[in-house]
Coordinates of C-alpha atoms in Angstrom, one line a residue:
X24 CA 86.0 93.8 95.8
X25 CA 89.2 94.2 93.8
X26 CA 90.8 91.3 92.1
X27 CA 93.9 90.3 94.2
X28 CA 94.4 86.5 94.1
X29 CA 97.7 86.6 96.1
X30 CA 96.5 89.2 98.7
X31 CA 99.3 91.5 97.5
X32 CA 97.8 94.7 98.9
X33 CA 97.8 93.2 102.5
X34 CA 101.4 91.9 102.0
X35 CA 102.6 95.3 100.9
X36 CA 100.9 97.1 103.7
X37 CA 102.5 94.6 106.1
X38 CA 106.0 96.0 105.4
X39 CA 106.6 97.6 108.8
X40 CA 105.7 94.5 110.7
X41 CA 107.8 92.4 108.3
X42 CA 110.8 94.7 109.0
X43 CA 110.3 94.4 112.7
X44 CA 110.1 90.6 112.6
X45 CA 113.2 90.4 110.5
X46 CA 115.1 92.7 112.8
X47 CA 114.1 90.7 115.9
X48 CA 114.6 87.3 114.3
X49 CA 118.1 87.9 113.0
X50 CA 119.9 84.6 113.5
X51 CA 123.0 84.0 111.4
X52 CA 124.1 80.5 110.8
X53 CA 127.9 81.1 110.9
X54 CA 130.1 84.0 111.8
X55 CA 130.6 87.3 109.9
X56 CA 134.1 88.3 109.0
X57 CA 135.8 90.7 111.4
X58 CA 135.5 94.4 110.6
X59 CA 139.3 94.8 109.9
X60 CA 139.1 91.9 107.4
X61 CA 136.6 93.5 105.1
X62 CA 138.0 95.9 102.4
X63 CA 134.9 96.1 100.2
X64 CA 131.4 94.9 100.0
X65 CA 129.7 93.4 97.0
X66 CA 125.9 93.1 96.9
X67 CA 124.4 90.5 94.5
X68 CA 120.8 90.3 93.5
X69 CA 118.4 90.6 90.6
X70 CA 114.8 91.7 90.2
X71 CA 113.3 92.7 93.6
X72 CA 116.4 91.4 95.3
X73 CA 118.5 93.6 93.0
X74 CA 116.4 96.6 94.1
X75 CA 117.0 95.7 97.7
X76 CA 120.7 95.8 96.8
X77 CA 120.3 99.3 95.4
X78 CA 118.4 100.3 98.5
X79 CA 121.2 99.0 100.8
X80 CA 123.8 100.8 98.8
X81 CA 121.9 104.1 98.9
X82 CA 121.2 103.9 102.6
X83 CA 124.4 102.4 104.1
X84 CA 126.9 103.1 101.4
X85 CA 127.5 106.8 102.2
X86 CA 128.3 105.9 105.9
X87 CA 130.4 102.9 105.5
X88 CA 134.2 102.9 105.7
X89 CA 134.6 100.6 102.7
X90 CA 133.3 100.8 99.2
X91 CA 129.9 99.2 98.3
X92 CA 129.2 97.8 94.9
X93 CA 125.9 96.5 93.5
X94 CA 126.1 93.8 90.8
X95 CA 123.2 92.1 88.9
X96 CA 124.9 90.1 86.3
X97 CA 126.4 86.6 85.9
X98 CA 130.1 87.5 86.3
X99 CA 131.2 89.4 89.4
X100 CA 133.8 92.2 89.3
X101 CA 137.4 91.2 89.1
X102 CA 138.3 92.9 92.4
X103 CA 136.7 90.2 94.5
X104 CA 139.2 88.5 96.9
X105 CA 139.4 87.3 100.5
X106 CA 138.8 90.9 101.7
X107 CA 135.4 91.1 100.0
X108 CA 132.2 90.6 101.9
X109 CA 129.9 89.1 99.2
X110 CA 126.2 89.6 100.2
X111 CA 124.1 87.4 97.9
X112 CA 120.3 88.0 98.1
X113 CA 117.8 85.7 96.5
X114 CA 114.4 84.8 98.0
X115 CA 114.1 81.6 96.0
X116 CA 117.8 80.8 96.2
X117 CA 117.7 80.0 92.5
X118 CA 118.2 83.4 90.7
X119 CA 120.7 82.3 88.0
X120 CA 122.7 85.5 87.9
X121 CA 123.0 85.7 91.7
X122 CA 124.0 82.0 92.1
X123 CA 126.6 82.3 89.3
X124 CA 128.1 85.5 90.6
X125 CA 128.2 84.1 94.2
X126 CA 129.8 80.8 93.1
X127 CA 132.5 82.7 91.2
X128 CA 133.1 85.1 94.0
X129 CA 133.5 82.3 96.6
X130 CA 136.0 80.6 94.2
X131 CA 138.0 83.9 94.2
X132 CA 138.1 83.9 98.0
X133 CA 135.1 86.2 98.7
X134 CA 133.5 85.8 102.1
X135 CA 129.8 85.0 101.6
X136 CA 126.8 86.2 103.4
X137 CA 123.5 84.8 102.0
X138 CA 119.9 85.9 102.4
X139 CA 117.7 83.2 101.0
X140 CA 115.1 80.5 101.6
X141 CA 117.4 77.7 100.3
X142 CA 117.9 76.5 96.8
X143 CA 121.3 76.5 95.1
X144 CA 122.4 79.6 96.9
X145 CA 121.5 78.0 100.3
X146 CA 123.5 74.9 99.2
X147 CA 126.5 77.1 98.3
X148 CA 126.3 78.9 101.7
X149 CA 126.0 75.6 103.5
X150 CA 129.0 74.1 101.6
X151 CA 131.1 77.2 102.6
X152 CA 129.8 77.2 106.2
X153 CA 128.9 80.8 105.3
X154 CA 126.7 83.0 107.5
X155 CA 123.1 82.7 106.3
X156 CA 119.8 84.3 107.0
X157 CA 117.0 81.9 106.0
X158 CA 113.7 83.6 105.2
X159 CA 110.7 82.3 107.1
X160 CA 108.5 79.9 105.4
X161 CA 105.4 81.6 104.1
X162 CA 102.0 80.0 104.5
X163 CA 100.8 81.6 101.2
X164 CA 102.8 82.6 98.1
X165 CA 104.5 85.9 98.5
X166 CA 106.0 87.7 95.5
X167 CA 109.6 88.8 96.2
X168 CA 108.6 92.4 95.7
X169 CA 106.5 92.1 98.8
X170 CA 109.4 90.8 100.8
X171 CA 111.8 93.7 100.6
X172 CA 111.8 94.2 104.4
X173 CA 112.7 90.5 105.0
X174 CA 115.5 90.8 102.5
X175 CA 116.9 94.2 103.4
X176 CA 116.8 94.3 107.2
X177 CA 119.0 91.2 107.9
X178 CA 121.7 92.8 105.8
X179 CA 121.5 96.1 107.5
X180 CA 121.7 94.4 110.9
X181 CA 124.6 92.2 109.8
X182 CA 126.5 95.3 108.6
X183 CA 125.8 96.8 112.0
X184 CA 127.1 93.7 113.8
X185 CA 130.2 93.8 111.7
X186 CA 130.8 97.4 112.7
X187 CA 130.4 98.7 109.2
X188 CA 127.1 100.5 109.6
X189 CA 126.5 101.5 113.2
X190 CA 123.0 102.8 114.0
X191 CA 121.3 100.5 111.5
X192 CA 118.7 99.4 114.1
X193 CA 117.8 103.1 114.7
X194 CA 117.3 103.6 110.9
X195 CA 115.1 100.5 110.8
X196 CA 113.0 101.8 113.7
X197 CA 112.5 105.2 112.1
X198 CA 111.5 103.6 108.8
X199 CA 108.9 101.3 110.6
X200 CA 107.5 104.3 112.4
X201 CA 107.1 106.4 109.1
X202 CA 105.7 103.4 107.1
X203 CA 102.9 103.0 109.7
X204 CA 102.1 106.7 109.4
X205 CA 102.0 106.5 105.6
X206 CA 100.0 103.3 105.7
X207 CA 97.3 105.0 107.8
X208 CA 97.1 107.8 105.2
X209 CA 97.0 105.4 102.3
X210 CA 94.3 103.2 103.7
X211 CA 91.9 106.2 104.2
X212 CA 89.2 106.8 101.6
X213 CA 90.2 109.3 98.9
X214 CA 93.9 109.3 99.8
X215 CA 96.6 111.0 97.7
X216 CA 97.7 107.7 96.0
X217 CA 94.2 107.0 94.8
X218 CA 93.9 110.6 93.5
X219 CA 97.3 110.3 91.7
X220 CA 96.3 106.9 90.1
X221 CA 93.1 108.5 88.8
X222 CA 95.1 111.3 87.4
X223 CA 97.7 109.2 85.5
X224 CA 95.4 106.4 84.5
X225 CA 95.5 105.8 80.7
X226 CA 98.9 107.4 80.4
X227 CA 102.5 106.1 80.5
X228 CA 104.1 107.3 83.8
X229 CA 107.6 108.7 83.6
X230 CA 109.0 108.9 87.2
X231 CA 112.0 111.1 88.1
X232 CA 113.9 111.1 91.4
X233 CA 116.7 113.2 92.7
X234 CA 120.1 111.8 93.6
X235 CA 120.7 108.1 94.5
X236 CA 117.9 107.9 97.0
X237 CA 115.3 109.4 94.5
X238 CA 116.5 107.1 91.7
X239 CA 116.1 104.0 93.9
X240 CA 112.6 105.1 94.8
X241 CA 111.8 105.9 91.2
X242 CA 112.9 102.3 90.2
X243 CA 110.5 100.9 92.7
X244 CA 107.6 102.8 91.2
X245 CA 108.6 101.6 87.7
X246 CA 108.7 97.9 88.5
X247 CA 105.6 98.0 90.7
X248 CA 103.6 99.7 87.8
X249 CA 105.1 97.1 85.4
X250 CA 104.3 94.1 87.6
X251 CA 101.1 95.1 89.4
X252 CA 99.4 97.2 86.7
X253 CA 101.0 95.2 83.8
X254 CA 101.7 98.7 82.3
X255 CA 104.8 100.4 80.9
X256 CA 106.6 103.0 82.9
X257 CA 110.0 104.7 82.7
X258 CA 112.3 106.4 85.1
X259 CA 115.1 109.0 85.2
X260 CA 117.2 110.6 87.9
X261 CA 118.5 114.1 88.4
X262 CA 121.0 115.5 87.7
X263 CA 121.5 113.1 84.8
X264 CA 118.1 114.0 83.3
X265 CA 119.0 117.6 82.6
X266 CA 122.2 116.6 80.8
X267 CA 120.5 114.5 78.3
X268 CA 116.9 113.2 78.5
X269 CA 115.3 116.6 79.0
X270 CA 116.2 117.4 75.3
X271 CA 113.9 114.5 74.2
X272 CA 110.8 116.5 75.3
X273 CA 111.6 119.3 72.8
X274 CA 109.5 117.7 70.0
X275 CA 106.1 115.9 69.7
X276 CA 104.5 117.6 72.6
X277 CA 101.1 117.2 70.9
X278 CA 101.6 113.5 71.2
X279 CA 103.3 113.2 74.6
X280 CA 100.8 115.4 76.4
X281 CA 98.1 112.9 75.5
X282 CA 99.9 109.7 76.5
X283 CA 102.6 110.5 79.1
X284 CA 102.5 111.8 82.7
X285 CA 105.4 112.9 84.8
X286 CA 105.8 112.1 88.5
X287 CA 108.5 113.8 90.5
X288 CA 109.6 112.1 93.7
X289 CA 111.1 114.5 96.2
X290 CA 113.0 113.9 99.4
X291 CA 114.8 115.8 102.1
X292 CA 118.4 114.9 101.1
X293 CA 118.4 116.6 97.7
X294 CA 121.3 119.0 97.2
X295 CA 120.5 122.7 96.5
X296 CA 121.6 122.1 92.9
X297 CA 119.1 119.2 92.4
X298 CA 116.3 121.3 94.0
X299 CA 116.9 123.9 91.3
X300 CA 117.0 121.3 88.6
X301 CA 113.6 119.9 89.6
X302 CA 112.2 123.4 89.1
X303 CA 113.7 123.6 85.7
X304 CA 112.4 120.2 84.7
X305 CA 108.9 121.1 85.8
X306 CA 108.9 124.2 83.7
X307 CA 110.3 122.5 80.7
X308 CA 107.8 119.6 80.9
X309 CA 104.5 121.1 82.0
X310 CA 103.3 121.7 78.5
X311 CA 104.4 118.3 77.0
X312 CA 102.9 116.1 79.7
X313 CA 99.3 115.1 80.4
X314 CA 100.2 116.2 84.0
X315 CA 103.2 116.9 86.2
X316 CA 102.7 115.5 89.7
X317 CA 104.9 115.7 92.9
X318 CA 105.1 113.2 95.7
X319 CA 107.0 114.3 98.8
X320 CA 108.8 111.8 101.0
X321 CA 108.4 111.9 104.8
X322 CA 110.3 110.3 107.7
X323 CA 113.6 110.5 109.4
X324 CA 116.6 109.2 107.3
X325 CA 117.2 107.8 103.9
X326 CA 115.8 104.4 104.6
X327 CA 112.5 105.8 105.9
X328 CA 112.1 108.3 103.0
X329 CA 112.9 105.8 100.3
X330 CA 110.5 103.2 101.7
X331 CA 107.9 105.9 102.3
X332 CA 108.0 106.9 98.6
X333 CA 108.1 103.2 97.7
X334 CA 104.9 102.4 99.6
X335 CA 103.1 105.4 98.0
X336 CA 104.1 104.0 94.6
X337 CA 103.0 100.5 95.6
X338 CA 99.5 101.8 96.3
X339 CA 99.5 103.9 93.0
X340 CA 100.3 100.7 91.1
X341 CA 97.6 98.7 93.0
X342 CA 95.0 101.3 92.2
X343 CA 96.0 101.4 88.5
X344 CA 95.6 97.6 88.4
X345 CA 92.2 97.8 90.1
X346 CA 91.0 100.4 87.7
X347 CA 92.1 98.2 84.7
X348 CA 90.5 95.1 86.3
X349 CA 93.9 93.4 86.5
X350 CA 95.1 91.0 89.2
X351 CA 98.3 92.8 90.6
X352 CA 99.9 89.7 92.1
X353 CA 100.7 87.1 89.4
X354 CA 103.3 88.0 86.7
X355 CA 102.7 85.2 84.2
X356 CA 105.2 86.7 81.6
X357 CA 108.0 86.4 84.2
X358 CA 106.8 83.1 85.7
X359 CA 106.7 81.4 82.4
X360 CA 110.2 82.6 81.3
X361 CA 112.8 79.9 81.0
X362 CA 115.6 82.3 81.9
X363 CA 114.3 83.6 85.2
X364 CA 114.9 81.8 88.5

């Protein structure tokens, strides 16, 4: 039996049901601004909530009639005013960066939408009579990285209700369907994620994705390997990699091929140029890596494909943790930090 004190594996595999529950349960305390009163959207979050912000921007941003900006620091952008929908996401409600940026944004006139379980962010939303989605109380501790559905879906549905992202419910349904298919594959004996974990075990993974969607998926892989397997990992995204980082593989191949593996995350929305760049990257790195591996996304739409790649990476990280005899759930380095909320 693998060491898993928080039941992280079961929590991660429950993502499709978590998304369905969040979609059906959407109950805002307060009213959203009218469509015509919103000129831009600011997404605030850090850690796993920050990744959810990146996911939302990648999925909804290209289809929205107003700009979407992700911010993960203490001071929000100076453009925030009464026409800004400020979406603040913090499972604990105590993330210092998110609370600080939300507070400053509200003072500048921003219209707040909070997704939280309470804490200072919940208190700020209550004081502003701002629309808020309160996360359900969990019977057992759930790491925020296992609550991405509960954090993302209410925002997608809220954007749909505000008329900014029509069709969000269909995207959610497509993602749920694909996640169930992928889950069935990844719970079978000898599945592809187990094989990949076996191949990259003992090396430092470098994960490349294409375009915005691929970059978001790669970031999920990195953080899950960091937190579940307690191991380093790095990411890059195309096309940027071929304009800089690729030059770094020109030397020391005798070292890198012993300690580094490359994972290429592919999806259906890659431009023809990025497809060609992936072919070049694979040729240029195959002799300086312990192995070059490809994972192909499945599903209908960007939300489905990013989460599909993400779930695959979740399982790879869990398998790496199991092989190292590491408990994937707790992150004591982060939990003991005085600067993390």
